[in-house]
PDB file of C-alpha atoms in Angstrom:
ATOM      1  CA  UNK A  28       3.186  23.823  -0.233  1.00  0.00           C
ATOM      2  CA  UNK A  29       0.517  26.189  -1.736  1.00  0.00           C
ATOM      3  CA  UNK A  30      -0.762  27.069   2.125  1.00  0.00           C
ATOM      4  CA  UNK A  31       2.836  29.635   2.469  1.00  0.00           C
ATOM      5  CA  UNK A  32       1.425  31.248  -0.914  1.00  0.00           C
ATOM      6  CA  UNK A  33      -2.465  31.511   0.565  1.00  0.00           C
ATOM      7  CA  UNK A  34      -1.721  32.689   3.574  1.00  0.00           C
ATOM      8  CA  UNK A  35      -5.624  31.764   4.940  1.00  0.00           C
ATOM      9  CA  UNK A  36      -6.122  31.394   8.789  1.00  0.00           C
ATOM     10  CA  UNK A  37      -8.367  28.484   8.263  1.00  0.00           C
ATOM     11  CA  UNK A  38      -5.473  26.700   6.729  1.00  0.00           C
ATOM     12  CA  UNK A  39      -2.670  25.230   8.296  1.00  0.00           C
ATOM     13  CA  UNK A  40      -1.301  23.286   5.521  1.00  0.00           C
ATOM     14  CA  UNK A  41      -1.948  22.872   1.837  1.00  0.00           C
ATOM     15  CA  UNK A  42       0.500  20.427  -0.186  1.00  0.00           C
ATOM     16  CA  UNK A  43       0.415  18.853  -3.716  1.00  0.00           C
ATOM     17  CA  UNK A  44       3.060  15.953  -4.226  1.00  0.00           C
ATOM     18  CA  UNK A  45       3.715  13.784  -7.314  1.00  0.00           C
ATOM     19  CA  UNK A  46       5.820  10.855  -7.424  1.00  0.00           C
ATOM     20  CA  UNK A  47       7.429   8.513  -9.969  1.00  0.00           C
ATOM     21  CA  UNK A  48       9.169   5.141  -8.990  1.00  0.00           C
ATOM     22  CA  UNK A  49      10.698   2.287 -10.637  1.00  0.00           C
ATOM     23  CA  UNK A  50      11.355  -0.719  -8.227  1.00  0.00           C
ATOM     24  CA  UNK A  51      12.927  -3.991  -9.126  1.00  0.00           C
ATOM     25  CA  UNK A  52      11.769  -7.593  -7.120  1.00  0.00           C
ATOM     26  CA  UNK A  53      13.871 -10.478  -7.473  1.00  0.00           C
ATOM     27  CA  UNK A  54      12.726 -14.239  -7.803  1.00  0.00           C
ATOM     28  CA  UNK A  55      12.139 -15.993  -4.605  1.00  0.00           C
ATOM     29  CA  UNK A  56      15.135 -17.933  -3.548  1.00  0.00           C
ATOM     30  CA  UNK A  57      16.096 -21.338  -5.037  1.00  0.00           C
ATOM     31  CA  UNK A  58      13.600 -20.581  -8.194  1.00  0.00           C
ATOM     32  CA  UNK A  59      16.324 -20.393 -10.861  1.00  0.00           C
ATOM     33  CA  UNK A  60      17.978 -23.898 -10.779  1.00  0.00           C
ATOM     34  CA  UNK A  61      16.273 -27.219 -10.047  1.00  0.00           C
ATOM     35  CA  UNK A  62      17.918 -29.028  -7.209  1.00  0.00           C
ATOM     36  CA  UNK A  63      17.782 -32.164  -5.281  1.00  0.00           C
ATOM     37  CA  UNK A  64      16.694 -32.899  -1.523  1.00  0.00           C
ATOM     38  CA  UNK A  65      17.491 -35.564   0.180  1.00  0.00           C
ATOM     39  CA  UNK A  66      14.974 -38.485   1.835  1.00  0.00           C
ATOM     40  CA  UNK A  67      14.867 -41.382   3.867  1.00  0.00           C
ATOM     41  CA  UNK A  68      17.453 -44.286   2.504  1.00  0.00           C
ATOM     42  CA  UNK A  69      16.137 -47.260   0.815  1.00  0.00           C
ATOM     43  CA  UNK A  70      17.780 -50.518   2.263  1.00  0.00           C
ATOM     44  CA  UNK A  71      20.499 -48.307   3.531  1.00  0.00           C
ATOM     45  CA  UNK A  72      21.016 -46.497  -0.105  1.00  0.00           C
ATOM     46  CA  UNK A  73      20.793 -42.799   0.266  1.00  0.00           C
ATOM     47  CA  UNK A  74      18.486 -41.216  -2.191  1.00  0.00           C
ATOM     48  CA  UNK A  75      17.468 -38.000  -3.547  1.00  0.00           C
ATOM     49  CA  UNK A  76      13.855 -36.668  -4.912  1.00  0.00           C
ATOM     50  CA  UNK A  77      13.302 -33.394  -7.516  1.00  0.00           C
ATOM     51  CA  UNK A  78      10.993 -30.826  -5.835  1.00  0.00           C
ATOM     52  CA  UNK A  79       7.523 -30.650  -7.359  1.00  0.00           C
ATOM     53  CA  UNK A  80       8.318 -27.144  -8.511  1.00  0.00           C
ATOM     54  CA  UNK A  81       9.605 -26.583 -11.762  1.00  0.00           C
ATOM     55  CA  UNK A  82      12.771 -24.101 -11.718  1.00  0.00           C
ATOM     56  CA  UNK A  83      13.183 -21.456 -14.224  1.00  0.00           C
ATOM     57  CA  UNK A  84      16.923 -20.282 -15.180  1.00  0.00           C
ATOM     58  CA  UNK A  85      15.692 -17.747 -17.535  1.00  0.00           C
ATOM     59  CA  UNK A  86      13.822 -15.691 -15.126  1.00  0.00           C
ATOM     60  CA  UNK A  87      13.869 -11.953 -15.157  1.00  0.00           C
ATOM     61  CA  UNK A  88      13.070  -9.588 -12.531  1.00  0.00           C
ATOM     62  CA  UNK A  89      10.175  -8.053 -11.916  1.00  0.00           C
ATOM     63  CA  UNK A  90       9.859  -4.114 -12.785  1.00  0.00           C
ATOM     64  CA  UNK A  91       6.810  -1.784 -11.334  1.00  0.00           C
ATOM     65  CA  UNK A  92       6.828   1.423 -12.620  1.00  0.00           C
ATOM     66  CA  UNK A  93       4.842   3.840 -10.782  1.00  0.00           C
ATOM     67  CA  UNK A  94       2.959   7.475 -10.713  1.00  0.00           C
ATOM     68  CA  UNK A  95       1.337   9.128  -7.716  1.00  0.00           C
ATOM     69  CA  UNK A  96      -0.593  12.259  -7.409  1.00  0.00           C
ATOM     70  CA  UNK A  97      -1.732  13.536  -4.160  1.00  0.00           C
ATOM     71  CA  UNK A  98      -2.939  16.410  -1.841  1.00  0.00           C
ATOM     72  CA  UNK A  99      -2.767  16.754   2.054  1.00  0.00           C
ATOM     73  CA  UNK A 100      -4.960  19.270   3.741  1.00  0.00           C
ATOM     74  CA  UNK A 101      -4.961  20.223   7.707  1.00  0.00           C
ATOM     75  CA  UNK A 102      -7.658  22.629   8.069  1.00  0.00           C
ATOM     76  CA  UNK A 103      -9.305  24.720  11.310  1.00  0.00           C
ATOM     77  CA  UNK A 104      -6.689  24.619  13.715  1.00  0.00           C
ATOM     78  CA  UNK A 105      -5.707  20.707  12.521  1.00  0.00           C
ATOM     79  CA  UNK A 106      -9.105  19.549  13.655  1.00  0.00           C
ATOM     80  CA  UNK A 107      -9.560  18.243  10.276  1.00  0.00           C
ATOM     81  CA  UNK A 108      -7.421  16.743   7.385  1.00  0.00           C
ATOM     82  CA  UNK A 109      -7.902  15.162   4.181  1.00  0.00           C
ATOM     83  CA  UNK A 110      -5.233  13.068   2.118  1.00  0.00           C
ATOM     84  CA  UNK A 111      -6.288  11.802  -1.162  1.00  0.00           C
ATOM     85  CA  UNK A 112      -3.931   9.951  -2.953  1.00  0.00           C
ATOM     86  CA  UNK A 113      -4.337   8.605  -7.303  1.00  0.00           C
ATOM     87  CA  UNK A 114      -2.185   6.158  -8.161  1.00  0.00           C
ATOM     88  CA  UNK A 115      -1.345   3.932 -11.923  1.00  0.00           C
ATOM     89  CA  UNK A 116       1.176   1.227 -11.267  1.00  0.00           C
ATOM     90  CA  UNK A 117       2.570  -1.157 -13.644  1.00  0.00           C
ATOM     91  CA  UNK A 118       4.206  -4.331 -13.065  1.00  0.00           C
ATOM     92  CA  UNK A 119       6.187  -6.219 -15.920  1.00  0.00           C
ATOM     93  CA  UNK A 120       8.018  -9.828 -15.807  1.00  0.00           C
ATOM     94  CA  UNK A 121       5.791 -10.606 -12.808  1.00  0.00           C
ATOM     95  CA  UNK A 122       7.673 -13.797 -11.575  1.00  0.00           C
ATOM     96  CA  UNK A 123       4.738 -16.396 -10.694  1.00  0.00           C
ATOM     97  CA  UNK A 124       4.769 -19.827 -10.296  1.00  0.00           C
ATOM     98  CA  UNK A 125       2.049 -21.503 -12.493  1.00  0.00           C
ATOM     99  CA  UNK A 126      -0.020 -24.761 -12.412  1.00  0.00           C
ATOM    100  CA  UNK A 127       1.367 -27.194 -15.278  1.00  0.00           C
ATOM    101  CA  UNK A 128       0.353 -30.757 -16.595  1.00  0.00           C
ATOM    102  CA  UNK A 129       1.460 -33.652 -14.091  1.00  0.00           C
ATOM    103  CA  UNK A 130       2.887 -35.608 -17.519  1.00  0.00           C
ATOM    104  CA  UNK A 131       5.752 -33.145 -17.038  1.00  0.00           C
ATOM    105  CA  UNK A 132       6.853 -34.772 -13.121  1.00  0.00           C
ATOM    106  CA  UNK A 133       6.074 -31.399 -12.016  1.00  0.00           C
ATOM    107  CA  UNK A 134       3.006 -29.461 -10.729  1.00  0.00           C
ATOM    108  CA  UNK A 135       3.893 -25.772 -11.032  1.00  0.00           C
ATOM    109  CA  UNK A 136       6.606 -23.701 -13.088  1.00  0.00           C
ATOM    110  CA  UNK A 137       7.836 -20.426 -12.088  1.00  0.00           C
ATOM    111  CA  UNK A 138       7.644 -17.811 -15.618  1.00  0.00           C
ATOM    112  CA  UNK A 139       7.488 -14.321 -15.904  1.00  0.00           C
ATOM    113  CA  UNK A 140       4.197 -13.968 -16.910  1.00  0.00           C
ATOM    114  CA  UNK A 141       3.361 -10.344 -18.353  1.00  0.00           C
ATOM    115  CA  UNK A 142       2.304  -6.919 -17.428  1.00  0.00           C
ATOM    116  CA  UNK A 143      -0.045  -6.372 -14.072  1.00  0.00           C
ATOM    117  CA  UNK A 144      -1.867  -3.121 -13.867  1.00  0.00           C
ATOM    118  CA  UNK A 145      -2.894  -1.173 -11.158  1.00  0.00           C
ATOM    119  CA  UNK A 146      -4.725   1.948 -10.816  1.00  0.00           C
ATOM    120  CA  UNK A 147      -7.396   3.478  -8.386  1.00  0.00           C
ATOM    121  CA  UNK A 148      -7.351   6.209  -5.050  1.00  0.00           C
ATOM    122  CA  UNK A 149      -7.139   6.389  -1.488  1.00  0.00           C
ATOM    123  CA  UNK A 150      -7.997   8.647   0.640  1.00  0.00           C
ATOM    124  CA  UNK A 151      -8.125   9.392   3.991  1.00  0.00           C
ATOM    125  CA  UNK A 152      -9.879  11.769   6.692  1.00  0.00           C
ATOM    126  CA  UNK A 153      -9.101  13.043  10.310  1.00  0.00           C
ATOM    127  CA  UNK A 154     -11.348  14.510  12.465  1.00  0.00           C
ATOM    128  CA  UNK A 155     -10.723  15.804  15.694  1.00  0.00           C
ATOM    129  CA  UNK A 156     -14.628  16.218  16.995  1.00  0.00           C
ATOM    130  CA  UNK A 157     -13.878  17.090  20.801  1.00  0.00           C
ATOM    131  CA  UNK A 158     -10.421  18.780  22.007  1.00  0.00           C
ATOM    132  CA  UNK A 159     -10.937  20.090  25.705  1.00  0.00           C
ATOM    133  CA  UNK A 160      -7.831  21.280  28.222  1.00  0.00           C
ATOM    134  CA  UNK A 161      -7.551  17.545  29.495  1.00  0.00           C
ATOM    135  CA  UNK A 162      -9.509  15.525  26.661  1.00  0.00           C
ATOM    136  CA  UNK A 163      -9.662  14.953  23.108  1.00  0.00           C
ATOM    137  CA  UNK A 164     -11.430  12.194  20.842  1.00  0.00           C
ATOM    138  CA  UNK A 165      -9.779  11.862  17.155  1.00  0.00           C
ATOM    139  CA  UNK A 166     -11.328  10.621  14.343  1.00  0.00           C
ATOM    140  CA  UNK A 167      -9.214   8.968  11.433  1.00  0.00           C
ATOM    141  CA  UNK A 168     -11.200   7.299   8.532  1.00  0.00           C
ATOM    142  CA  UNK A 169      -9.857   5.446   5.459  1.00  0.00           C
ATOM    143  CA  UNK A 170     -11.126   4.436   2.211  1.00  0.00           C
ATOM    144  CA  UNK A 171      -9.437   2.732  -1.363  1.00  0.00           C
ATOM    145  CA  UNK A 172     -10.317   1.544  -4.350  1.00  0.00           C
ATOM    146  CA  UNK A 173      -8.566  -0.160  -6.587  1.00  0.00           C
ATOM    147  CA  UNK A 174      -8.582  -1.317 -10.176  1.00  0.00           C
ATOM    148  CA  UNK A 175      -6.833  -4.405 -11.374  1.00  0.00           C
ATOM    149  CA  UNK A 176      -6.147  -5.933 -14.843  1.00  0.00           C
ATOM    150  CA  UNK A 177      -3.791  -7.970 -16.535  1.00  0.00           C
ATOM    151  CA  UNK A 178      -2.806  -5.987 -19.430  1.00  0.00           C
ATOM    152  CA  UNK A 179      -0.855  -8.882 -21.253  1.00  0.00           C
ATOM    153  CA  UNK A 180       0.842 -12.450 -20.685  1.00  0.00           C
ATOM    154  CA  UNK A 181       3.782 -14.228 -22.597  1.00  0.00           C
ATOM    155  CA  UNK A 182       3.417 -14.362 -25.820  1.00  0.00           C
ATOM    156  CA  UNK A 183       0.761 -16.561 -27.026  1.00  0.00           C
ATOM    157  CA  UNK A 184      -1.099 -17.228 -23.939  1.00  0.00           C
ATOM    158  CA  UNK A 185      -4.365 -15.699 -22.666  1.00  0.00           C
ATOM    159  CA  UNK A 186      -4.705 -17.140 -19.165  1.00  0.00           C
ATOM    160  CA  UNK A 187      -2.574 -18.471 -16.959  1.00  0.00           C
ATOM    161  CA  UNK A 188      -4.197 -20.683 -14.120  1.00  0.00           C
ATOM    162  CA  UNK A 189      -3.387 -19.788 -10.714  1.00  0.00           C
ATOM    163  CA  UNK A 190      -4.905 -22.681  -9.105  1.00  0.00           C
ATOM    164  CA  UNK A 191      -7.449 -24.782  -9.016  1.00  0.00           C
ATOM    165  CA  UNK A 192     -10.279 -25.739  -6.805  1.00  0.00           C
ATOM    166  CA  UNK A 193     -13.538 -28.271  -5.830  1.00  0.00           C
ATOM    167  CA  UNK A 194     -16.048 -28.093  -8.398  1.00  0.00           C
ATOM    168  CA  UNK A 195     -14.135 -27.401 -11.421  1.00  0.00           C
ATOM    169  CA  UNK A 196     -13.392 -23.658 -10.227  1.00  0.00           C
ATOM    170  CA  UNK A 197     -10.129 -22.065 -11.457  1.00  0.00           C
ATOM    171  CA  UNK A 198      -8.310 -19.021 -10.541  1.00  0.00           C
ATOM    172  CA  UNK A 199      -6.947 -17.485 -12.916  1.00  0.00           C
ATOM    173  CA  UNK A 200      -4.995 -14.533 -14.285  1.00  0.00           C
ATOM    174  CA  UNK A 201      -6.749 -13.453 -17.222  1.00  0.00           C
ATOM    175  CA  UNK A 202      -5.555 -11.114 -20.067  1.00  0.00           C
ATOM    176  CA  UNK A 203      -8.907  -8.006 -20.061  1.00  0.00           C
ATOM    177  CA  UNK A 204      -9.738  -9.441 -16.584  1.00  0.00           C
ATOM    178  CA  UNK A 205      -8.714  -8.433 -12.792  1.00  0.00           C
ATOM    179  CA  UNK A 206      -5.515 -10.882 -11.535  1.00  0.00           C
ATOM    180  CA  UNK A 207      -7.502 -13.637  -9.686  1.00  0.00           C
ATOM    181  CA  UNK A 208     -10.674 -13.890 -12.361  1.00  0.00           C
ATOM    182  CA  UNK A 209     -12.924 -17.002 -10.638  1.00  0.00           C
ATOM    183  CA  UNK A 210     -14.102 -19.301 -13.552  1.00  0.00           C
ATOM    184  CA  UNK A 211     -16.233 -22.669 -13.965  1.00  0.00           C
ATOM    185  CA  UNK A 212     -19.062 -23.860 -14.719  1.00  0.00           C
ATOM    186  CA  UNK A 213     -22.483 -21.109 -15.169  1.00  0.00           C
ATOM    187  CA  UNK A 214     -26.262 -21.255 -15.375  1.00  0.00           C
ATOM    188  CA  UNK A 215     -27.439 -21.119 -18.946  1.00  0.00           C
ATOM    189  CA  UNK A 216     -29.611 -17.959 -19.420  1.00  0.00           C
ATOM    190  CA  UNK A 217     -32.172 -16.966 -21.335  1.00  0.00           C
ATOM    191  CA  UNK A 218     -33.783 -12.959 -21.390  1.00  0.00           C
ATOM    192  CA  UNK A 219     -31.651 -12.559 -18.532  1.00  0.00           C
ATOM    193  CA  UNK A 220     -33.131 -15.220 -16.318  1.00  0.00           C
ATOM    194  CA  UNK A 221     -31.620 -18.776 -15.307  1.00  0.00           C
ATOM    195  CA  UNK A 222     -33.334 -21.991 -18.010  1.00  0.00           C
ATOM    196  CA  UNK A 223     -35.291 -24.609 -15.654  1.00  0.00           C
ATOM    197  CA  UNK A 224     -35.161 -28.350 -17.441  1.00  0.00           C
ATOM    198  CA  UNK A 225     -37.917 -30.202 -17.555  1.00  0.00           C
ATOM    199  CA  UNK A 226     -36.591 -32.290 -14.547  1.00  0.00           C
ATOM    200  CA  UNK A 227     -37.076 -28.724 -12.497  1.00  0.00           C
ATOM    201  CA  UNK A 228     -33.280 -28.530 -12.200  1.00  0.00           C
ATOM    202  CA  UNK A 229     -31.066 -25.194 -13.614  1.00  0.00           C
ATOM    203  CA  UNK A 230     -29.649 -25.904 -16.783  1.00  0.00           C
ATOM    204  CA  UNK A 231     -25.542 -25.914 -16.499  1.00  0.00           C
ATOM    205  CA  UNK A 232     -23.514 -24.616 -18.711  1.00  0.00           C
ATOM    206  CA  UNK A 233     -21.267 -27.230 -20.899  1.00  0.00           C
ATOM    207  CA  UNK A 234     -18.114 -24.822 -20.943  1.00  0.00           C
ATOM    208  CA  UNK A 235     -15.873 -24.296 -17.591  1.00  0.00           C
ATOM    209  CA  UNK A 236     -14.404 -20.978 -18.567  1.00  0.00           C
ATOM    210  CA  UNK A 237     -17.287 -18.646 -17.406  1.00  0.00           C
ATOM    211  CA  UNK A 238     -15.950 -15.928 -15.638  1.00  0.00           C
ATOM    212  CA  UNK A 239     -18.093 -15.617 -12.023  1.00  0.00           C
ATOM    213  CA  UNK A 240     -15.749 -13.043 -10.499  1.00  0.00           C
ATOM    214  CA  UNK A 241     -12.814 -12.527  -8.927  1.00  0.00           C
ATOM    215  CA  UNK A 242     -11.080 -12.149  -5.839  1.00  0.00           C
ATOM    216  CA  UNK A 243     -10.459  -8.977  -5.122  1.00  0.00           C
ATOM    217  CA  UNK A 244     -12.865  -6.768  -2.681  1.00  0.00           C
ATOM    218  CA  UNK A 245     -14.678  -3.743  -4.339  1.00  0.00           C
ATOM    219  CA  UNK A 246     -13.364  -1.328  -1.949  1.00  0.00           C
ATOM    220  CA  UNK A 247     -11.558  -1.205   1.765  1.00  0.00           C
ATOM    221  CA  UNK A 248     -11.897   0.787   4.628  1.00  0.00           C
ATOM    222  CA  UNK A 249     -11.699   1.264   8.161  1.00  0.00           C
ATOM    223  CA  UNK A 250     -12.188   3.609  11.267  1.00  0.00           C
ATOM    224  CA  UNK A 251     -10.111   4.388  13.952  1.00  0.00           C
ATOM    225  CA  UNK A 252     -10.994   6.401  17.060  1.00  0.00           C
ATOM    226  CA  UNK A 253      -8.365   7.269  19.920  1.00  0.00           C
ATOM    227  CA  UNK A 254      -9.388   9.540  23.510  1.00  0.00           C
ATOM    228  CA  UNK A 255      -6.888  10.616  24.813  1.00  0.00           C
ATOM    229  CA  UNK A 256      -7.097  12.052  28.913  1.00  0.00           C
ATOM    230  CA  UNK A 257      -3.857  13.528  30.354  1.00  0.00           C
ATOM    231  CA  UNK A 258      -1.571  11.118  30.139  1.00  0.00           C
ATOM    232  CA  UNK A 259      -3.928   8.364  29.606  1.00  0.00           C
ATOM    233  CA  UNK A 260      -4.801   7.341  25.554  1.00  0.00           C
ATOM    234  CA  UNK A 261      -7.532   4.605  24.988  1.00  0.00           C
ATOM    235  CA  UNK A 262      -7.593   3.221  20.411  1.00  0.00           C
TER     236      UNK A 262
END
């Protein structure tokens, strides 16, 4: 709390924090051993099916180690604040249940596929614009950014498909890439611009495997305004 050592009017409170964390997830339940569930009878015979998923019994858990600096300001008589917050996180053995071939009788497999990074800020900023004897109107506004990449996957793979849509699109976790990497089919380009054929159509790419994005949003944010009048508070 460097505001005790300032000592400044203007300054109501002043903190740095850092943090370090190691948290442990387990596998979702029934995800170790395959089992059997039961359906209708045939000609009175009871019967069994095996689940579409794929069990794993060597599973491990999932570890995410993580760092966090941060400082909180409250400033002017708390009319305004500022929390910024940098954070690297890193999440290894991430239990996820992959798309596999339908030769196998199953669709998906659950593996521990690798190392997940995360990385970016947040901050956030409160304002306090009117404060009268029976009214006040606060201000809170909130902005992150995060950066995502899959840092490695098991051994000997460099994607892992996630799933798999119309049109030959893919989602995918991608080692170098952000977790959720859209792939498919491009435009061919030449000097930047898109080829036209002869029969005035854009030339397609022959491989599937372009990468055309990814899921995740640039950036979030948000606004939130409360009034407040004696006893009465309006968000």
């Amino acid at each position: 709390l460097f505001s005790e050592l300032l000592q400044q009017n203007w300054l109501q409170l002043g903190k740095l924090r850092l943090y370090y964390a190691e948290v442990g997830n387990d596998a979702p339940w029934a995800s170790i051993s395959d089992n059997y569930t039961p359906i209708g009878p045939l000609n009175g015979i009871p019967m069994v099916t095996v689940g579409a998923r794929k069990n794993n019994s060597d599973l491990k858990p999932e570890r995410t180690k993580s760092i966090e600096a941060g400082l909180e300001l409250s400033m002017f008589q708390s009319r305004v604040g500022l929390d910024l917050a940098f954070y690297k996180s890193n999440t290894i053995n991430q239990i996820l249940p992959v798309s596999v071939s339908y030769s196998t009788g199953y669709s998906s497999k659950f593996v521990n596929a690798g190392e997940i990074q995360n990385k970016g800020i947040e901050a956030r900023l409160m304002l306090t614009p009117v404060k009268a004897s029976d009214f006040q109107w606060d201000i809170t506004l909130n902005w992150a950014k995060n950066i995502n990449e899959v840092v490695e996957l098991k051994e000997g793979i460099t994607n892992l498909q996630l799933g798999s849509l119309q049109g030959g699109i893919t989602i995918n976790a991608r080692v170098g890439e952000p977790y959720g990497t859209i792939q498919g089919t491009d435009y061919v380009y030449l000097n930047g611009q898109r080829v036209i054929q002869s029969t005035g159509y854009y030339q397609i790419s022959t491989t599937s495997d372009n990468i055309l994005g990814n899921i995740n949003p640039d950036w979030t944010g948000g606004v939130f305004n409360s009034f407040t009048y004696k006893n009465l508070n309006l968000s």
